[in-house]
PDB file of C-alpha atoms in Angstrom:
ATOM      1  CA  MET A   1      90.701 139.118  61.217  1.00 35.00           C
ATOM      2  CA  THR A   2      94.419 138.455  60.917  1.00 38.00           C
ATOM      3  CA  ILE A   3      96.808 138.720  63.813  1.00 44.00           C
ATOM      4  CA  VAL A   4     100.283 139.840  62.871  1.00 41.00           C
ATOM      5  CA  HIS A   5     102.983 138.090  64.869  1.00 49.00           C
ATOM      6  CA  ASP A   6     106.411 139.519  65.372  1.00 47.00           C
ATOM      7  CA  GLY A   7     107.787 136.293  66.829  1.00 50.00           C
ATOM      8  CA  THR A   8     107.205 137.382  70.411  1.00 52.00           C
ATOM      9  CA  GLY A   9     104.610 135.535  72.343  1.00 82.00           C
ATOM     10  CA  LEU A  10     105.356 132.113  70.885  1.00 85.00           C
ATOM     11  CA  GLU A  11     107.676 131.087  73.705  1.00 87.00           C
ATOM     12  CA  GLU A  12     105.320 132.474  76.351  1.00 88.00           C
ATOM     13  CA  SER A  13     102.336 130.719  74.789  1.00 87.00           C
ATOM     14  CA  LEU A  14     104.200 127.424  74.556  1.00 88.00           C
ATOM     15  CA  ALA A  15     105.345 127.718  78.164  1.00 88.00           C
ATOM     16  CA  GLU A  16     101.729 128.271  79.214  1.00 88.00           C
ATOM     17  CA  TYR A  17     100.025 125.585  77.110  1.00 88.00           C
ATOM     18  CA  MET A  18     102.563 122.811  76.449  1.00 89.00           C
ATOM     19  CA  PRO A  19     102.164 121.135  79.873  1.00 90.00           C
ATOM     20  CA  ARG A  20      98.392 120.815  79.314  1.00 88.00           C
ATOM     21  CA  LEU A  21      98.895 119.729  75.713  1.00 88.00           C
ATOM     22  CA  ALA A  22     101.399 117.095  76.834  1.00 88.00           C
ATOM     23  CA  ARG A  23      98.942 115.781  79.465  1.00 85.00           C
ATOM     24  CA  PHE A  24      96.194 115.664  76.839  1.00 84.00           C
ATOM     25  CA  ILE A  25      98.434 113.735  74.447  1.00 85.00           C
ATOM     26  CA  ALA A  26      99.563 111.408  77.257  1.00 82.00           C
ATOM     27  CA  THR A  27      95.946 110.440  77.926  1.00 77.00           C
ATOM     28  CA  MET A  28      95.316 109.677  74.264  1.00 76.00           C
ATOM     29  CA  ALA A  29      98.488 107.884  73.143  1.00 74.00           C
ATOM     30  CA  PRO A  30     100.582 104.896  74.188  1.00 71.00           C
ATOM     31  CA  GLY A  31     103.343 105.886  76.610  1.00 74.00           C
ATOM     32  CA  ALA A  32     106.156 105.024  74.212  1.00 77.00           C
ATOM     33  CA  GLU A  33     104.771 107.389  71.565  1.00 82.00           C
ATOM     34  CA  VAL A  34     103.838 110.386  73.729  1.00 85.00           C
ATOM     35  CA  GLU A  35     107.150 112.236  73.440  1.00 88.00           C
ATOM     36  CA  ASP A  36     107.205 111.907  69.644  1.00 90.00           C
ATOM     37  CA  ILE A  37     103.618 113.141  69.315  1.00 90.00           C
ATOM     38  CA  VAL A  38     104.297 116.065  71.677  1.00 91.00           C
ATOM     39  CA  GLN A  39     107.361 117.013  69.598  1.00 92.00           C
ATOM     40  CA  GLU A  40     105.382 116.758  66.355  1.00 92.00           C
ATOM     41  CA  THR A  41     102.644 118.945  67.866  1.00 92.00           C
ATOM     42  CA  LEU A  42     105.223 121.500  69.016  1.00 92.00           C
ATOM     43  CA  LEU A  43     106.735 121.581  65.528  1.00 92.00           C
ATOM     44  CA  LYS A  44     103.320 122.097  63.903  1.00 92.00           C
ATOM     45  CA  ILE A  45     102.422 124.889  66.339  1.00 92.00           C
ATOM     46  CA  THR A  46     105.764 126.609  65.748  1.00 91.00           C
ATOM     47  CA  ASN A  47     105.481 126.286  61.962  1.00 90.00           C
ATOM     48  CA  GLY A  48     101.879 127.498  61.976  1.00 90.00           C
ATOM     49  CA  TRP A  49     102.361 130.346  64.451  1.00 89.00           C
ATOM     50  CA  GLU A  50     102.512 133.034  61.767  1.00 87.00           C
ATOM     51  CA  ARG A  51      99.269 131.748  60.232  1.00 86.00           C
ATOM     52  CA  PHE A  52      97.214 131.803  63.462  1.00 87.00           C
ATOM     53  CA  ARG A  53      94.457 134.320  62.725  1.00 82.00           C
ATOM     54  CA  GLY A  54      92.751 134.521  66.091  1.00 81.00           C
ATOM     55  CA  ASP A  55      89.390 133.164  64.887  1.00 81.00           C
ATOM     56  CA  SER A  56      89.339 130.986  68.000  1.00 80.00           C
ATOM     57  CA  ALA A  57      91.078 131.008  71.366  1.00 83.00           C
ATOM     58  CA  LEU A  58      94.795 130.256  71.173  1.00 86.00           C
ATOM     59  CA  SER A  59      94.295 127.209  73.404  1.00 85.00           C
ATOM     60  CA  THR A  60      91.575 125.899  71.060  1.00 84.00           C
ATOM     61  CA  TRP A  61      93.904 126.281  68.084  1.00 88.00           C
ATOM     62  CA  MET A  62      96.763 124.514  69.893  1.00 89.00           C
ATOM     63  CA  PHE A  63      94.541 121.677  71.137  1.00 85.00           C
ATOM     64  CA  GLN A  64      93.144 121.252  67.625  1.00 84.00           C
ATOM     65  CA  ILE A  65      96.688 120.834  66.313  1.00 89.00           C
ATOM     66  CA  ALA A  66      97.375 118.260  69.052  1.00 87.00           C
ATOM     67  CA  SER A  67      94.125 116.476  68.217  1.00 82.00           C
ATOM     68  CA  ASN A  68      94.952 116.431  64.502  1.00 83.00           C
ATOM     69  CA  THR A  69      98.455 115.136  65.240  1.00 86.00           C
ATOM     70  CA  LEU A  70      96.951 112.322  67.316  1.00 81.00           C
ATOM     71  CA  SER A  71      94.507 111.542  64.499  1.00 76.00           C
ATOM     72  CA  ASP A  72      97.396 111.404  62.040  1.00 77.00           C
ATOM     73  CA  TYR A  73      99.261 109.048  64.368  1.00 78.00           C
ATOM     74  CA  TYR A  74      96.308 106.664  64.721  1.00 70.00           C
ATOM     75  CA  ARG A  75      95.407 106.822  61.059  1.00 67.00           C
ATOM     76  CA  ALA A  76      98.981 105.865  60.170  1.00 69.00           C
ATOM     77  CA  ARG A  77      99.183 103.078  62.755  1.00 60.00           C
ATOM     78  CA  LYS A  78      95.527 101.934  62.606  1.00 47.00           C
ATOM     79  CA  ASN A  79      95.773 101.183  66.332  1.00 35.00           C
ATOM     80  CA  ARG A  80      93.134 101.237  68.993  1.00 36.00           C
ATOM     81  CA  ILE A  81      93.558 103.941  71.644  1.00 35.00           C
ATOM     82  CA  ILE A  82      95.401 103.004  74.801  1.00 37.00           C
ATOM     83  CA  VAL A  83      95.213 105.396  77.730  1.00 38.00           C
ATOM     84  CA  ALA A  84      98.692 105.957  79.101  1.00 37.00           C
ATOM     85  CA  ASP A  85      99.513 105.444  82.773  1.00 38.00           C
ATOM     86  CA  THR A  86     100.939 108.959  82.944  1.00 39.00           C
ATOM     87  CA  GLY A  87      97.608 110.633  82.222  1.00 43.00           C
ATOM     88  CA  ALA A  88      95.881 113.316  84.203  1.00 43.00           C
ATOM     89  CA  GLY A  89      94.503 110.716  86.621  1.00 43.00           C
ATOM     90  CA  ALA A  90      97.989 110.016  87.867  1.00 41.00           C
ATOM     91  CA  ALA A  91      98.562 113.735  88.397  1.00 40.00           C
ATOM     92  CA  ARG A  92      95.333 113.982  90.391  1.00 40.00           C
ATOM     93  CA  ALA A  93      96.416 111.081  92.571  1.00 37.00           C
ATOM     94  CA  ASP A  94      99.596 112.966  93.481  1.00 39.00           C
ATOM     95  CA  THR A  95      97.517 115.490  95.422  1.00 39.00           C
ATOM     96  CA  ALA A  96      96.302 112.917  97.954  1.00 40.00           C
ATOM     97  CA  ASP A  97      96.968 113.831 101.583  1.00 48.00           C
ATOM     98  CA  SER A  98      97.918 110.380 102.894  1.00 54.00           C
ATOM     99  CA  PRO A  99      99.530 107.204 101.577  1.00 60.00           C
ATOM    100  CA  LEU A 100      96.175 105.389 101.864  1.00 57.00           C
ATOM    101  CA  ASN A 101      94.360 108.132  99.935  1.00 58.00           C
ATOM    102  CA  TYR A 102      97.121 108.174  97.358  1.00 55.00           C
ATOM    103  CA  ALA A 103      96.899 104.406  96.847  1.00 58.00           C
ATOM    104  CA  GLU A 104      93.100 104.454  96.599  1.00 58.00           C
ATOM    105  CA  ASN A 105      93.066 107.459  94.262  1.00 61.00           C
ATOM    106  CA  LYS A 106      95.763 105.909  92.087  1.00 62.00           C
ATOM    107  CA  GLU A 107      93.850 102.632  91.934  1.00 64.00           C
ATOM    108  CA  MET A 108      90.645 104.445  90.947  1.00 66.00           C
ATOM    109  CA  SER A 109      92.480 106.573  88.368  1.00 66.00           C
ATOM    110  CA  ASP A 110      94.128 103.506  86.863  1.00 66.00           C
ATOM    111  CA  CYS A 111      90.766 101.742  86.717  1.00 69.00           C
ATOM    112  CA  LEU A 112      89.069 104.699  85.000  1.00 73.00           C
ATOM    113  CA  GLU A 113      91.920 105.272  82.562  1.00 71.00           C
ATOM    114  CA  ALA A 114      91.934 101.615  81.531  1.00 72.00           C
ATOM    115  CA  ARG A 115      88.161 101.735  80.976  1.00 79.00           C
ATOM    116  CA  LEU A 116      88.454 104.982  78.989  1.00 78.00           C
ATOM    117  CA  GLY A 117      90.738 103.099  76.624  1.00 78.00           C
ATOM    118  CA  ALA A 118      87.875 100.722  75.810  1.00 83.00           C
ATOM    119  CA  LEU A 119      85.672 103.574  74.554  1.00 86.00           C
ATOM    120  CA  PRO A 120      85.592 104.613  70.915  1.00 89.00           C
ATOM    121  CA  ARG A 121      88.306 107.229  70.430  1.00 86.00           C
ATOM    122  CA  ARG A 122      85.947 110.172  69.802  1.00 88.00           C
ATOM    123  CA  TYR A 123      84.019 109.390  72.998  1.00 91.00           C
ATOM    124  CA  ALA A 124      87.202 109.102  75.055  1.00 87.00           C
ATOM    125  CA  ARG A 125      88.515 112.362  73.599  1.00 87.00           C
ATOM    126  CA  ALA A 126      85.251 114.198  74.381  1.00 89.00           C
ATOM    127  CA  LEU A 127      85.290 112.948  77.980  1.00 86.00           C
ATOM    128  CA  ILE A 128      88.935 113.871  78.469  1.00 83.00           C
ATOM    129  CA  LEU A 129      88.463 117.357  77.038  1.00 85.00           C
ATOM    130  CA  ALA A 130      85.323 118.021  79.097  1.00 85.00           C
ATOM    131  CA  GLU A 131      86.061 116.269  82.378  1.00 81.00           C
ATOM    132  CA  ILE A 132      89.852 116.317  82.693  1.00 75.00           C
ATOM    133  CA  GLU A 133      90.857 119.392  80.702  1.00 76.00           C
ATOM    134  CA  GLY A 134      87.733 121.349  81.715  1.00 79.00           C
ATOM    135  CA  LYS A 135      86.952 122.591  78.212  1.00 84.00           C
ATOM    136  CA  LYS A 136      83.570 124.188  77.488  1.00 89.00           C
ATOM    137  CA  MET A 137      81.149 122.561  75.022  1.00 91.00           C
ATOM    138  CA  LYS A 138      81.644 125.356  72.490  1.00 92.00           C
ATOM    139  CA  GLU A 139      85.414 124.955  72.576  1.00 89.00           C
ATOM    140  CA  ILE A 140      85.227 121.161  72.225  1.00 90.00           C
ATOM    141  CA  ALA A 141      82.822 121.554  69.301  1.00 91.00           C
ATOM    142  CA  GLN A 142      85.288 123.904  67.564  1.00 88.00           C
ATOM    143  CA  MET A 143      88.155 121.499  68.166  1.00 85.00           C
ATOM    144  CA  GLU A 144      86.159 118.536  66.854  1.00 86.00           C
ATOM    145  CA  GLY A 145      84.641 120.444  63.939  1.00 87.00           C
ATOM    146  CA  THR A 146      81.056 119.722  64.972  1.00 91.00           C
ATOM    147  CA  SER A 147      78.101 121.305  66.783  1.00 94.00           C
ATOM    148  CA  GLU A 148      77.695 121.760  70.531  1.00 94.00           C
ATOM    149  CA  ASN A 149      74.627 119.486  70.433  1.00 95.00           C
ATOM    150  CA  SER A 150      76.725 116.779  68.814  1.00 95.00           C
ATOM    151  CA  ILE A 151      79.286 117.094  71.615  1.00 93.00           C
ATOM    152  CA  LYS A 152      76.541 116.943  74.266  1.00 94.00           C
ATOM    153  CA  THR A 153      75.217 113.767  72.652  1.00 94.00           C
ATOM    154  CA  ARG A 154      78.724 112.335  72.390  1.00 93.00           C
ATOM    155  CA  LEU A 155      79.372 113.036  76.082  1.00 93.00           C
ATOM    156  CA  TYR A 156      76.016 111.530  77.100  1.00 93.00           C
ATOM    157  CA  ARG A 157      76.776 108.363  75.135  1.00 94.00           C
ATOM    158  CA  ALA A 158      80.382 108.255  76.356  1.00 91.00           C
ATOM    159  CA  ARG A 159      79.285 108.469  79.997  1.00 89.00           C
ATOM    160  CA  GLY A 160      76.704 105.733  79.446  1.00 90.00           C
ATOM    161  CA  LYS A 161      79.209 103.439  77.721  1.00 91.00           C
ATOM    162  CA  LEU A 162      81.825 104.111  80.399  1.00 86.00           C
ATOM    163  CA  ARG A 163      79.258 103.351  83.114  1.00 84.00           C
ATOM    164  CA  SER A 164      78.373 100.040  81.387  1.00 87.00           C
ATOM    165  CA  ILE A 165      82.040  99.112  80.984  1.00 85.00           C
ATOM    166  CA  ILE A 166      82.757  99.862  84.641  1.00 82.00           C
ATOM    167  CA  GLU A 167      79.677  97.970  85.858  1.00 81.00           C
ATOM    168  CA  SER A 168      80.591  94.898  83.805  1.00 85.00           C
ATOM    169  CA  SER A 169      84.292  94.833  84.648  1.00 82.00           C
ATOM    170  CA  CYS A 170      84.578  96.355  88.128  1.00 78.00           C
ATOM    171  CA  ASP A 171      83.148  96.036  91.592  1.00 77.00           C
ATOM    172  CA  THR A 172      82.560  99.584  92.814  1.00 75.00           C
ATOM    173  CA  ALA A 173      81.496 100.735  96.256  1.00 72.00           C
ATOM    174  CA  LEU A 174      81.582 103.743  98.523  1.00 70.00           C
ATOM    175  CA  ASP A 175      83.981 103.419 101.431  1.00 70.00           C
ATOM    176  CA  GLU A 176      83.431 104.761 104.951  1.00 72.00           C
ATOM    177  CA  ARG A 177      84.504 108.251 103.772  1.00 68.00           C
ATOM    178  CA  ASN A 178      81.917 108.141 100.958  1.00 66.00           C
ATOM    179  CA  VAL A 179      84.704 107.876  98.371  1.00 66.00           C
ATOM    180  CA  MET A 180      84.176 105.527  95.435  1.00 67.00           C
ATOM    181  CA  VAL A 181      86.597 102.622  95.192  1.00 70.00           C
ATOM    182  CA  CYS A 182      86.947 100.345  92.179  1.00 70.00           C
ATOM    183  CA  HIS A 183      88.269  96.785  92.053  1.00 71.00           C
ATOM    184  CA  PRO A 184      88.437  94.729  88.841  1.00 73.00           C
ATOM    185  CA  LYS A 185      86.060  91.772  88.922  1.00 77.00           C
ATOM    186  CA  ASN A 186      87.680  88.359  89.123  1.00 69.00           C
ATOM    187  CA  ARG A 187      87.418  86.561  85.795  1.00 56.00           C
ATOM    188  CA  GLU A 188      87.490  82.838  86.498  1.00 48.00           C
TER     189      GLU A 188
END
């Protein structure tokens, strides 16, 4: 099936999806590179707009382009992933209802984001897509070019590795409100 575009809809689609795409990229790339990768993704989406056939959801197509752009970036730089401080965790912390909650949520978000950066890139990406972006298994599988079972396995392993990383590098506890708090272990 081919969708014929008349040029309308591109701006509306970008307005709807670019904030989420930018957050996704910000969680997967170093802060200094985020803007360039977002711009490159925008350019690729704009250039490919006429070729979008509608075989998948528009958001899946756009996120796949963002994912491919990130892969290109890392392949060219041969760098390890670094989770940026401006990721979705920081946005979640902004919704706290008190300065104390904000500080605790920010601390927990920073802790989790730093530990996500220690995961293999494909595990971190699967966790971010599933847990932060709220993507369904089928959609993640399409974006990653693999089966749903493979994504389920990847998420299971990613959660286990993240749990091990957190247990080895952080002291975690539930506070009096039953909210988890995380403090890096002292390395002496």
